[in-house]
């Protein structure tokens, strides 16, 4: 239902995260080839074991052109949630400079806590003005009060990610992903469907994520990366970026 309309993949890795295997150029060329208009490059924040140094992020916008092969490259990060307060592994000054900020829990940076602790972290992240997307948050280890937080995501304009990669490598997340999506539908919170690609051929390929959304009759207008005008409006209002 949504596949033909999706024009952006907003969570992808390059070999700067060393458990991914394609260069930025290979990713962008492939994105152009399959007709995407926007590609966010979101390598892991510097505290992940496979991550680039923070200089990589400082240098990203000055080195990588805005548009390559006709694709608008959003120069961003998948920042690590480091604790139960929602602390991230790049400071505000650097996050502010980046064009797309996904935030995720990874086990190597923060051990799983309690539902209350994760809820606290996500509520603080909802209020963090530099955060755009709540990344793969369906992990049973990092369970949180979905309804309370999803209402906060709506209040503060956050996007919730439906992550294709979770259907393969984080299978325990699948049930929770559907529950999160149902609550996004109930509270009218926009989602982005992402590949979380670790190799270029995975870019723009989200069959399981889309099938899950179809199964719960998720409203197409809430899939932000299938709606160019709403996505452009989001970038303009929140990031000062004009999509051409
Ligand atoms: Zn991740
Ligand atoms: Zn990722």
PDB file of C-alpha atoms and ligand atoms in Angstrom:
ATOM      1  CA  UNK A   1       0.000   0.000   0.000  1.00  0.00           C
ATOM      2  CA  UNK A   2       2.746   2.478   0.933  1.00  0.00           C
ATOM      3  CA  UNK A   3       5.751   1.012  -0.861  1.00  0.00           C
ATOM      4  CA  UNK A   4       5.458   2.887  -4.122  1.00  0.00           C
ATOM      5  CA  UNK A   5       5.153   6.173  -2.245  1.00  0.00           C
ATOM      6  CA  UNK A   6       8.165   5.905   0.023  1.00  0.00           C
ATOM      7  CA  UNK A   7      10.813   8.354  -1.135  1.00  0.00           C
ATOM      8  CA  UNK A   8      13.169   8.435   1.859  1.00  0.00           C
ATOM      9  CA  UNK A   9      15.133   5.965   3.933  1.00  0.00           C
ATOM     10  CA  UNK A  10      16.020   7.719   7.173  1.00  0.00           C
ATOM     11  CA  UNK A  11      18.136   5.162   9.042  1.00  0.00           C
ATOM     12  CA  UNK A  12      21.152   3.705   7.214  1.00  0.00           C
ATOM     13  CA  UNK A  13      24.743   2.821   8.054  1.00  0.00           C
ATOM     14  CA  UNK A  14      27.996   3.036   6.126  1.00  0.00           C
ATOM     15  CA  UNK A  15      31.247   1.249   6.829  1.00  0.00           C
ATOM     16  CA  UNK A  16      32.073   4.086   9.223  1.00  0.00           C
ATOM     17  CA  UNK A  17      30.092   1.845  11.608  1.00  0.00           C
ATOM     18  CA  UNK A  18      32.376  -1.121  11.193  1.00  0.00           C
ATOM     19  CA  UNK A  19      29.715  -3.809  11.297  1.00  0.00           C
ATOM     20  CA  UNK A  20      28.249  -2.253   8.136  1.00  0.00           C
ATOM     21  CA  UNK A  21      29.826  -2.863   4.759  1.00  0.00           C
ATOM     22  CA  UNK A  22      29.072  -0.216   2.136  1.00  0.00           C
ATOM     23  CA  UNK A  23      30.489   3.233   1.531  1.00  0.00           C
ATOM     24  CA  UNK A  24      28.370   6.360   1.618  1.00  0.00           C
ATOM     25  CA  UNK A  25      28.850   6.697  -2.144  1.00  0.00           C
ATOM     26  CA  UNK A  26      27.611   3.141  -2.768  1.00  0.00           C
ATOM     27  CA  UNK A  27      24.590   3.827  -0.551  1.00  0.00           C
ATOM     28  CA  UNK A  28      23.699   7.066  -2.296  1.00  0.00           C
ATOM     29  CA  UNK A  29      24.146   5.616  -5.798  1.00  0.00           C
ATOM     30  CA  UNK A  30      21.864   2.734  -4.921  1.00  0.00           C
ATOM     31  CA  UNK A  31      19.286   5.085  -3.372  1.00  0.00           C
ATOM     32  CA  UNK A  32      19.292   7.111  -6.603  1.00  0.00           C
ATOM     33  CA  UNK A  33      18.993   3.946  -8.678  1.00  0.00           C
ATOM     34  CA  UNK A  34      15.867   2.784  -6.831  1.00  0.00           C
ATOM     35  CA  UNK A  35      14.298   6.251  -7.007  1.00  0.00           C
ATOM     36  CA  UNK A  36      14.702   7.547  -3.466  1.00  0.00           C
ATOM     37  CA  UNK A  37      14.855  11.323  -3.079  1.00  0.00           C
ATOM     38  CA  UNK A  38      16.226  11.453   0.462  1.00  0.00           C
ATOM     39  CA  UNK A  39      18.732   9.278   2.295  1.00  0.00           C
ATOM     40  CA  UNK A  40      19.755   9.842   5.900  1.00  0.00           C
ATOM     41  CA  UNK A  41      23.204   8.607   6.835  1.00  0.00           C
ATOM     42  CA  UNK A  42      22.982   7.691  10.498  1.00  0.00           C
ATOM     43  CA  UNK A  43      26.115   5.949  11.688  1.00  0.00           C
ATOM     44  CA  UNK A  44      26.390   4.937  15.317  1.00  0.00           C
ATOM     45  CA  UNK A  45      27.214   7.583  17.891  1.00  0.00           C
ATOM     46  CA  UNK A  46      30.820   7.477  19.155  1.00  0.00           C
ATOM     47  CA  UNK A  47      30.181   5.336  22.256  1.00  0.00           C
ATOM     48  CA  UNK A  48      29.211   2.212  20.280  1.00  0.00           C
ATOM     49  CA  UNK A  49      32.027  -0.300  19.979  1.00  0.00           C
ATOM     50  CA  UNK A  50      31.908  -0.149  16.163  1.00  0.00           C
ATOM     51  CA  UNK A  51      31.436   3.609  15.906  1.00  0.00           C
ATOM     52  CA  UNK A  52      33.449   6.367  14.271  1.00  0.00           C
ATOM     53  CA  UNK A  53      35.196   8.971  16.409  1.00  0.00           C
ATOM     54  CA  UNK A  54      33.169  12.091  17.216  1.00  0.00           C
ATOM     55  CA  UNK A  55      35.285  14.000  14.672  1.00  0.00           C
ATOM     56  CA  UNK A  56      33.451  12.015  11.990  1.00  0.00           C
ATOM     57  CA  UNK A  57      30.215  13.760  13.039  1.00  0.00           C
ATOM     58  CA  UNK A  58      31.859  17.155  13.420  1.00  0.00           C
ATOM     59  CA  UNK A  59      33.242  16.892   9.901  1.00  0.00           C
ATOM     60  CA  UNK A  60      30.179  15.334   8.236  1.00  0.00           C
ATOM     61  CA  UNK A  61      28.396  18.420   6.973  1.00  0.00           C
ATOM     62  CA  UNK A  62      31.505  20.202   5.815  1.00  0.00           C
ATOM     63  CA  UNK A  63      32.717  17.143   3.898  1.00  0.00           C
ATOM     64  CA  UNK A  64      29.639  15.469   2.425  1.00  0.00           C
ATOM     65  CA  UNK A  65      27.593  17.527  -0.070  1.00  0.00           C
ATOM     66  CA  UNK A  66      23.892  18.106   0.563  1.00  0.00           C
ATOM     67  CA  UNK A  67      22.922  16.536  -2.727  1.00  0.00           C
ATOM     68  CA  UNK A  68      24.691  13.601  -4.372  1.00  0.00           C
ATOM     69  CA  UNK A  69      23.436  11.784  -7.459  1.00  0.00           C
ATOM     70  CA  UNK A  70      20.240  13.842  -7.138  1.00  0.00           C
ATOM     71  CA  UNK A  71      19.566  12.471  -3.631  1.00  0.00           C
ATOM     72  CA  UNK A  72      19.325  14.827  -0.645  1.00  0.00           C
ATOM     73  CA  UNK A  73      21.679  13.340   1.929  1.00  0.00           C
ATOM     74  CA  UNK A  74      20.588  14.051   5.491  1.00  0.00           C
ATOM     75  CA  UNK A  75      23.828  14.043   7.434  1.00  0.00           C
ATOM     76  CA  UNK A  76      22.875  12.572  10.780  1.00  0.00           C
ATOM     77  CA  UNK A  77      23.544  10.090  13.535  1.00  0.00           C
ATOM     78  CA  UNK A  78      22.033   7.152  15.380  1.00  0.00           C
ATOM     79  CA  UNK A  79      22.948   8.476  18.811  1.00  0.00           C
ATOM     80  CA  UNK A  80      23.211   6.113  21.757  1.00  0.00           C
ATOM     81  CA  UNK A  81      20.959   6.442  24.781  1.00  0.00           C
ATOM     82  CA  UNK A  82      23.508   6.061  27.560  1.00  0.00           C
ATOM     83  CA  UNK A  83      21.379   5.839  30.725  1.00  0.00           C
ATOM     84  CA  UNK A  84      17.886   6.131  32.200  1.00  0.00           C
ATOM     85  CA  UNK A  85      17.868   9.931  31.984  1.00  0.00           C
ATOM     86  CA  UNK A  86      18.035   9.991  28.191  1.00  0.00           C
ATOM     87  CA  UNK A  87      21.645  11.213  28.010  1.00  0.00           C
ATOM     88  CA  UNK A  88      23.062  10.885  24.486  1.00  0.00           C
ATOM     89  CA  UNK A  89      26.643  10.309  23.355  1.00  0.00           C
ATOM     90  CA  UNK A  90      26.985  13.546  21.398  1.00  0.00           C
ATOM     91  CA  UNK A  91      26.579  16.898  23.115  1.00  0.00           C
ATOM     92  CA  UNK A  92      23.802  19.350  22.251  1.00  0.00           C
ATOM     93  CA  UNK A  93      26.095  21.531  20.187  1.00  0.00           C
ATOM     94  CA  UNK A  94      26.924  18.659  17.875  1.00  0.00           C
ATOM     95  CA  UNK A  95      23.382  17.274  17.759  1.00  0.00           C
ATOM     96  CA  UNK A  96      22.117  20.722  16.801  1.00  0.00           C
ATOM     97  CA  UNK A  97      24.470  20.797  13.826  1.00  0.00           C
ATOM     98  CA  UNK A  98      23.334  17.426  12.464  1.00  0.00           C
ATOM     99  CA  UNK A  99      20.390  17.176  10.093  1.00  0.00           C
ATOM    100  CA  UNK A 100      18.791  13.974  11.372  1.00  0.00           C
ATOM    101  CA  UNK A 101      19.021  12.465  14.845  1.00  0.00           C
ATOM    102  CA  UNK A 102      17.773   8.955  15.591  1.00  0.00           C
ATOM    103  CA  UNK A 103      18.165   7.820  19.219  1.00  0.00           C
ATOM    104  CA  UNK A 104      18.426   4.165  20.244  1.00  0.00           C
ATOM    105  CA  UNK A 105      19.278   1.926  23.154  1.00  0.00           C
ATOM    106  CA  UNK A 106      22.048  -0.612  22.461  1.00  0.00           C
ATOM    107  CA  UNK A 107      23.106  -3.153  25.053  1.00  0.00           C
ATOM    108  CA  UNK A 108      26.793  -2.230  24.899  1.00  0.00           C
ATOM    109  CA  UNK A 109      26.085   1.272  26.191  1.00  0.00           C
ATOM    110  CA  UNK A 110      23.312   0.861  28.717  1.00  0.00           C
ATOM    111  CA  UNK A 111      22.219  -2.296  30.480  1.00  0.00           C
ATOM    112  CA  UNK A 112      18.504  -2.931  30.580  1.00  0.00           C
ATOM    113  CA  UNK A 113      16.736  -1.307  33.528  1.00  0.00           C
ATOM    114  CA  UNK A 114      13.145  -1.191  34.681  1.00  0.00           C
ATOM    115  CA  UNK A 115      10.028  -0.043  32.848  1.00  0.00           C
ATOM    116  CA  UNK A 116      10.022   3.106  34.981  1.00  0.00           C
ATOM    117  CA  UNK A 117      13.642   3.876  34.168  1.00  0.00           C
ATOM    118  CA  UNK A 118      13.191   3.512  30.404  1.00  0.00           C
ATOM    119  CA  UNK A 119       9.967   5.526  30.560  1.00  0.00           C
ATOM    120  CA  UNK A 120      11.893   8.296  32.295  1.00  0.00           C
ATOM    121  CA  UNK A 121      14.561   8.228  29.587  1.00  0.00           C
ATOM    122  CA  UNK A 122      12.062   8.359  26.718  1.00  0.00           C
ATOM    123  CA  UNK A 123      10.071  11.172  28.355  1.00  0.00           C
ATOM    124  CA  UNK A 124      13.280  13.214  28.622  1.00  0.00           C
ATOM    125  CA  UNK A 125      14.165  12.371  25.015  1.00  0.00           C
ATOM    126  CA  UNK A 126      10.689  13.513  23.938  1.00  0.00           C
ATOM    127  CA  UNK A 127      11.577  16.943  25.354  1.00  0.00           C
ATOM    128  CA  UNK A 128      15.049  17.035  23.775  1.00  0.00           C
ATOM    129  CA  UNK A 129      14.733  19.512  20.893  1.00  0.00           C
ATOM    130  CA  UNK A 130      17.565  17.932  18.874  1.00  0.00           C
ATOM    131  CA  UNK A 131      15.996  14.458  18.709  1.00  0.00           C
ATOM    132  CA  UNK A 132      13.985  13.583  15.593  1.00  0.00           C
ATOM    133  CA  UNK A 133      13.311   9.840  15.691  1.00  0.00           C
ATOM    134  CA  UNK A 134      12.842   7.278  18.462  1.00  0.00           C
ATOM    135  CA  UNK A 135      14.838   4.340  17.035  1.00  0.00           C
ATOM    136  CA  UNK A 136      13.908   0.621  17.264  1.00  0.00           C
ATOM    137  CA  UNK A 137      12.224   1.015  20.662  1.00  0.00           C
ATOM    138  CA  UNK A 138      10.334  -2.308  20.669  1.00  0.00           C
ATOM    139  CA  UNK A 139      12.992  -4.272  22.536  1.00  0.00           C
ATOM    140  CA  UNK A 140      11.512  -6.266  25.420  1.00  0.00           C
ATOM    141  CA  UNK A 141      14.689  -5.478  27.385  1.00  0.00           C
ATOM    142  CA  UNK A 142      14.017  -1.741  27.186  1.00  0.00           C
ATOM    143  CA  UNK A 143      10.270  -1.910  27.717  1.00  0.00           C
ATOM    144  CA  UNK A 144       8.621   1.413  28.599  1.00  0.00           C
ATOM    145  CA  UNK A 145       5.168   2.777  29.227  1.00  0.00           C
ATOM    146  CA  UNK A 146       4.257   2.952  25.545  1.00  0.00           C
ATOM    147  CA  UNK A 147       1.059   4.949  25.858  1.00  0.00           C
ATOM    148  CA  UNK A 148       2.481   7.621  28.174  1.00  0.00           C
ATOM    149  CA  UNK A 149       5.592   8.083  26.045  1.00  0.00           C
ATOM    150  CA  UNK A 150       3.795   8.003  22.690  1.00  0.00           C
ATOM    151  CA  UNK A 151       1.540  10.803  23.907  1.00  0.00           C
ATOM    152  CA  UNK A 152       4.697  12.738  24.830  1.00  0.00           C
ATOM    153  CA  UNK A 153       6.215  11.997  21.401  1.00  0.00           C
ATOM    154  CA  UNK A 154       3.131  13.544  19.851  1.00  0.00           C
ATOM    155  CA  UNK A 155       3.264  16.560  22.170  1.00  0.00           C
ATOM    156  CA  UNK A 156       6.906  17.287  21.305  1.00  0.00           C
ATOM    157  CA  UNK A 157       6.752  16.346  17.619  1.00  0.00           C
ATOM    158  CA  UNK A 158       8.910  13.224  17.678  1.00  0.00           C
ATOM    159  CA  UNK A 159       8.743  10.544  15.009  1.00  0.00           C
ATOM    160  CA  UNK A 160       8.616   6.851  15.856  1.00  0.00           C
ATOM    161  CA  UNK A 161      10.618   4.425  13.777  1.00  0.00           C
ATOM    162  CA  UNK A 162       9.277   1.209  12.273  1.00  0.00           C
ATOM    163  CA  UNK A 163      12.574  -0.588  11.699  1.00  0.00           C
ATOM    164  CA  UNK A 164      12.855  -3.309   9.043  1.00  0.00           C
ATOM    165  CA  UNK A 165      16.117  -4.607  10.505  1.00  0.00           C
ATOM    166  CA  UNK A 166      14.309  -5.537  13.744  1.00  0.00           C
ATOM    167  CA  UNK A 167      12.235  -8.114  11.846  1.00  0.00           C
ATOM    168  CA  UNK A 168      15.458 -10.021  11.136  1.00  0.00           C
ATOM    169  CA  UNK A 169      17.928  -9.344  13.923  1.00  0.00           C
ATOM    170  CA  UNK A 170      15.667  -8.284  16.812  1.00  0.00           C
ATOM    171  CA  UNK A 171      12.791 -10.734  16.358  1.00  0.00           C
ATOM    172  CA  UNK A 172      11.781 -10.414  19.990  1.00  0.00           C
ATOM    173  CA  UNK A 173      10.827  -6.808  19.162  1.00  0.00           C
ATOM    174  CA  UNK A 174       8.205  -7.680  16.552  1.00  0.00           C
ATOM    175  CA  UNK A 175       5.212  -8.016  18.861  1.00  0.00           C
ATOM    176  CA  UNK A 176       6.074  -4.772  20.639  1.00  0.00           C
ATOM    177  CA  UNK A 177       6.626  -2.965  17.327  1.00  0.00           C
ATOM    178  CA  UNK A 178       3.052  -3.746  16.352  1.00  0.00           C
ATOM    179  CA  UNK A 179       1.786  -2.527  19.719  1.00  0.00           C
ATOM    180  CA  UNK A 180       3.787   0.694  19.383  1.00  0.00           C
ATOM    181  CA  UNK A 181       2.437   1.207  15.845  1.00  0.00           C
ATOM    182  CA  UNK A 182      -1.144   0.674  17.050  1.00  0.00           C
ATOM    183  CA  UNK A 183      -0.645   3.344  19.710  1.00  0.00           C
ATOM    184  CA  UNK A 184       0.871   5.703  17.119  1.00  0.00           C
ATOM    185  CA  UNK A 185      -2.276   5.156  15.066  1.00  0.00           C
ATOM    186  CA  UNK A 186      -4.484   5.802  18.099  1.00  0.00           C
ATOM    187  CA  UNK A 187      -2.642   9.005  19.088  1.00  0.00           C
ATOM    188  CA  UNK A 188      -1.879  10.210  15.544  1.00  0.00           C
ATOM    189  CA  UNK A 189       1.885  10.065  15.923  1.00  0.00           C
ATOM    190  CA  UNK A 190       3.760  10.015  12.598  1.00  0.00           C
ATOM    191  CA  UNK A 191       6.147   7.142  11.954  1.00  0.00           C
ATOM    192  CA  UNK A 192       9.048   6.670   9.559  1.00  0.00           C
ATOM    193  CA  UNK A 193       9.640   3.278   7.979  1.00  0.00           C
ATOM    194  CA  UNK A 194      13.379   2.635   7.859  1.00  0.00           C
ATOM    195  CA  UNK A 195      15.681  -0.093   6.640  1.00  0.00           C
ATOM    196  CA  UNK A 196      18.506   0.405   9.179  1.00  0.00           C
ATOM    197  CA  UNK A 197      20.584  -0.885   6.247  1.00  0.00           C
ATOM    198  CA  UNK A 198      24.028  -2.317   6.941  1.00  0.00           C
ATOM    199  CA  UNK A 199      24.664  -3.039   3.231  1.00  0.00           C
ATOM    200  CA  UNK A 200      23.556  -0.969   0.263  1.00  0.00           C
ATOM    201  CA  UNK A 201      21.155  -3.570  -1.150  1.00  0.00           C
ATOM    202  CA  UNK A 202      19.036  -3.262   2.010  1.00  0.00           C
ATOM    203  CA  UNK A 203      18.272   0.414   1.400  1.00  0.00           C
ATOM    204  CA  UNK A 204      14.617   1.170   0.650  1.00  0.00           C
ATOM    205  CA  UNK A 205      13.592  -2.411   1.344  1.00  0.00           C
ATOM    206  CA  UNK A 206      11.053  -2.695   4.154  1.00  0.00           C
ATOM    207  CA  UNK A 207       8.649  -5.563   3.309  1.00  0.00           C
ATOM    208  CA  UNK A 208       8.034  -6.802   6.852  1.00  0.00           C
ATOM    209  CA  UNK A 209       7.642  -3.344   8.372  1.00  0.00           C
ATOM    210  CA  UNK A 210       5.137  -2.396   5.660  1.00  0.00           C
ATOM    211  CA  UNK A 211       3.251  -5.689   5.984  1.00  0.00           C
ATOM    212  CA  UNK A 212       2.865  -5.102   9.714  1.00  0.00           C
ATOM    213  CA  UNK A 213       1.508  -1.585   9.112  1.00  0.00           C
ATOM    214  CA  UNK A 214      -0.928  -2.889   6.515  1.00  0.00           C
ATOM    215  CA  UNK A 215      -2.088  -5.589   8.884  1.00  0.00           C
ATOM    216  CA  UNK A 216      -3.118  -3.013  11.474  1.00  0.00           C
ATOM    217  CA  UNK A 217      -4.566  -0.650   8.809  1.00  0.00           C
ATOM    218  CA  UNK A 218      -2.079   2.038   9.727  1.00  0.00           C
ATOM    219  CA  UNK A 219      -3.144   5.358   8.138  1.00  0.00           C
ATOM    220  CA  UNK A 220      -0.904   6.113   5.116  1.00  0.00           C
ATOM    221  CA  UNK A 221      -0.906   9.829   5.917  1.00  0.00           C
ATOM    222  CA  UNK A 222       0.952   9.079   9.168  1.00  0.00           C
ATOM    223  CA  UNK A 223       3.849   7.375   7.352  1.00  0.00           C
ATOM    224  CA  UNK A 224       5.913  10.540   7.064  1.00  0.00           C
ATOM    225  CA  UNK A 225       8.421   9.231   4.538  1.00  0.00           C
ATOM    226  CA  UNK A 226       5.631   8.319   2.138  1.00  0.00           C
ATOM    227  CA  UNK A 227       4.299  11.883   2.116  1.00  0.00           C
ATOM    228  CA  UNK A 228       6.722  14.316   0.496  1.00  0.00           C
ATOM    229  CA  UNK A 229       4.888  17.500   1.486  1.00  0.00           C
ATOM    230  CA  UNK A 230       4.558  16.560   5.152  1.00  0.00           C
ATOM    231  CA  UNK A 231       8.147  15.351   5.311  1.00  0.00           C
ATOM    232  CA  UNK A 232       9.341  18.595   3.699  1.00  0.00           C
ATOM    233  CA  UNK A 233       7.263  20.566   6.179  1.00  0.00           C
ATOM    234  CA  UNK A 234       8.790  18.628   9.079  1.00  0.00           C
ATOM    235  CA  UNK A 235      12.324  19.369   7.850  1.00  0.00           C
ATOM    236  CA  UNK A 236      11.554  23.027   7.317  1.00  0.00           C
ATOM    237  CA  UNK A 237       9.817  23.631  10.633  1.00  0.00           C
ATOM    238  CA  UNK A 238      12.088  21.566  12.857  1.00  0.00           C
ATOM    239  CA  UNK A 239      15.448  21.626  11.119  1.00  0.00           C
ATOM    240  CA  UNK A 240      15.351  24.717   8.899  1.00  0.00           C
ATOM    241  CA  UNK A 241      16.048  22.497   5.870  1.00  0.00           C
ATOM    242  CA  UNK A 242      14.312  23.245   2.591  1.00  0.00           C
ATOM    243  CA  UNK A 243      13.747  20.163   0.430  1.00  0.00           C
ATOM    244  CA  UNK A 244      13.814  20.907  -3.269  1.00  0.00           C
TER     245      UNK A 244
HETATM  246 ZN1  LIG B   1      20.518   0.567  16.414  1.00  0.00          ZN
HETATM  247 ZN1  LIG B   2      21.078   1.400  13.102  1.00  0.00          ZN
END
